[in-house]
Amino acid sequence: MSGRDGAAAALRAELERLRITGACELGDGVTLSVWVGLVVRFRDGFYRWREGSVKCRHLGTDPTGCAIRIARRHAELQTDVPLWWEDLAKILREEAAEDRR
């Protein structure tokens, strides 16, 4: 894979191989939502994600290695939900409720 074309698709395929089936591409071809608060973007040749103030990146030429890191973090988040997650989930629930009005 070269460039941004297919970067999210390649990462999603690798995540599915690791049994992370809930990841979805957000429609721009470069952004993949893995879990609430765990969003990966492909930019400047790197997969990048952010959790709170922590920024992570992984070479875009290695979707397999990136998927392993993301799957590991996904499992950690589900085992020990961070404090910021509940705040984010609350905001998302409020936005969804406002949209229904």
C-alpha atoms as one frame of an Amber mdcrd trajectory, in Angstrom:
protein
   0.000   0.000   0.000   1.337   3.418  -0.817   0.059   6.826   0.149  -3.244
   7.447   1.825  -5.367   5.440  -0.597  -6.492   2.325   1.185  -4.693   3.054
   4.466  -7.832   2.837   6.590  -9.051  -0.211   4.668  -5.714  -2.003   5.173
  -5.760  -1.256   8.906  -9.400  -2.329   9.208  -8.643  -5.630   7.461  -5.775
  -6.288   9.861  -7.953  -5.414  12.858 -10.634  -7.824  11.649  -7.978 -10.517
  11.354  -7.274  -9.834  15.050 -11.027 -10.111  15.815 -11.651  -6.380  16.272
 -14.818  -6.313  14.181 -16.452  -3.092  15.392 -14.058  -0.708  13.619 -15.687
   1.468  10.991 -14.340   3.862   8.399 -15.748   7.358   8.840 -16.231   8.152
   5.166 -13.119  10.164   4.411 -10.901   7.210   3.516  -8.335   8.030   6.194
 -10.181   7.805   9.535 -11.124   4.634  11.370 -13.175   4.592  14.579 -12.184
   1.550  16.616 -13.957   2.345  19.885 -15.342   5.463  21.547 -12.292   7.674
  21.991  -9.991   5.402  19.963  -9.906   6.881  16.478  -7.038   6.315  14.057
  -6.213   8.628  11.164  -3.717   8.177   8.356  -1.726  11.346   7.713   1.762
  12.163   6.445   2.675   8.490   6.080   1.683   7.553   9.656  -1.298   6.053
  11.415  -2.032   8.468  14.288  -4.347   8.232  17.274  -4.859  10.228  20.431
  -6.215   9.385  23.850  -6.639  12.406  26.038  -3.266  14.147  25.998  -1.356
  11.061  24.766  -0.505  11.038  21.068   0.643   7.862  19.312   1.756   7.096
  15.792   2.863   4.111  13.738   4.439   3.877  10.284   1.837   3.802   7.539
   3.750   1.083   5.717   3.027  -1.361   8.560  -0.753  -1.793   8.996  -0.168
  -5.215  10.596   2.065  -3.818  13.346  -0.276  -0.893  13.886  -3.264  -3.226
  14.141  -1.473  -5.232  16.829  -0.852  -2.047  18.857  -4.442  -0.852  18.371
  -5.895  -4.266  19.282  -3.776  -4.353  22.430  -4.941  -0.854  23.432  -8.546
  -1.749  22.576  -8.376  -4.715  24.973  -6.798  -2.553  27.687  -9.523   0.079
  27.331 -12.289  -2.485  27.596 -10.685  -4.092  30.644  -9.947  -0.864  32.494
 -12.171   1.917  31.155 -10.367   5.262  31.663 -12.019   8.201  33.398 -12.062
  10.262  30.196 -14.170   7.601  28.479 -17.239   8.172  30.639 -16.968  11.936
  30.079 -16.757  11.404  26.326 -19.623   8.896  26.327 -21.763  11.393  28.274
 -21.073  14.125  25.720 -21.930  11.790  22.855 -25.169  10.697  24.561 -26.173
  14.340  25.101 -25.438  15.196  21.454 -27.497  12.221  20.281 -30.398  13.260
  22.525 -30.257  16.822  21.140 -30.288  15.491  17.579 -33.507  13.580  18.301
 -35.335  16.686  19.496
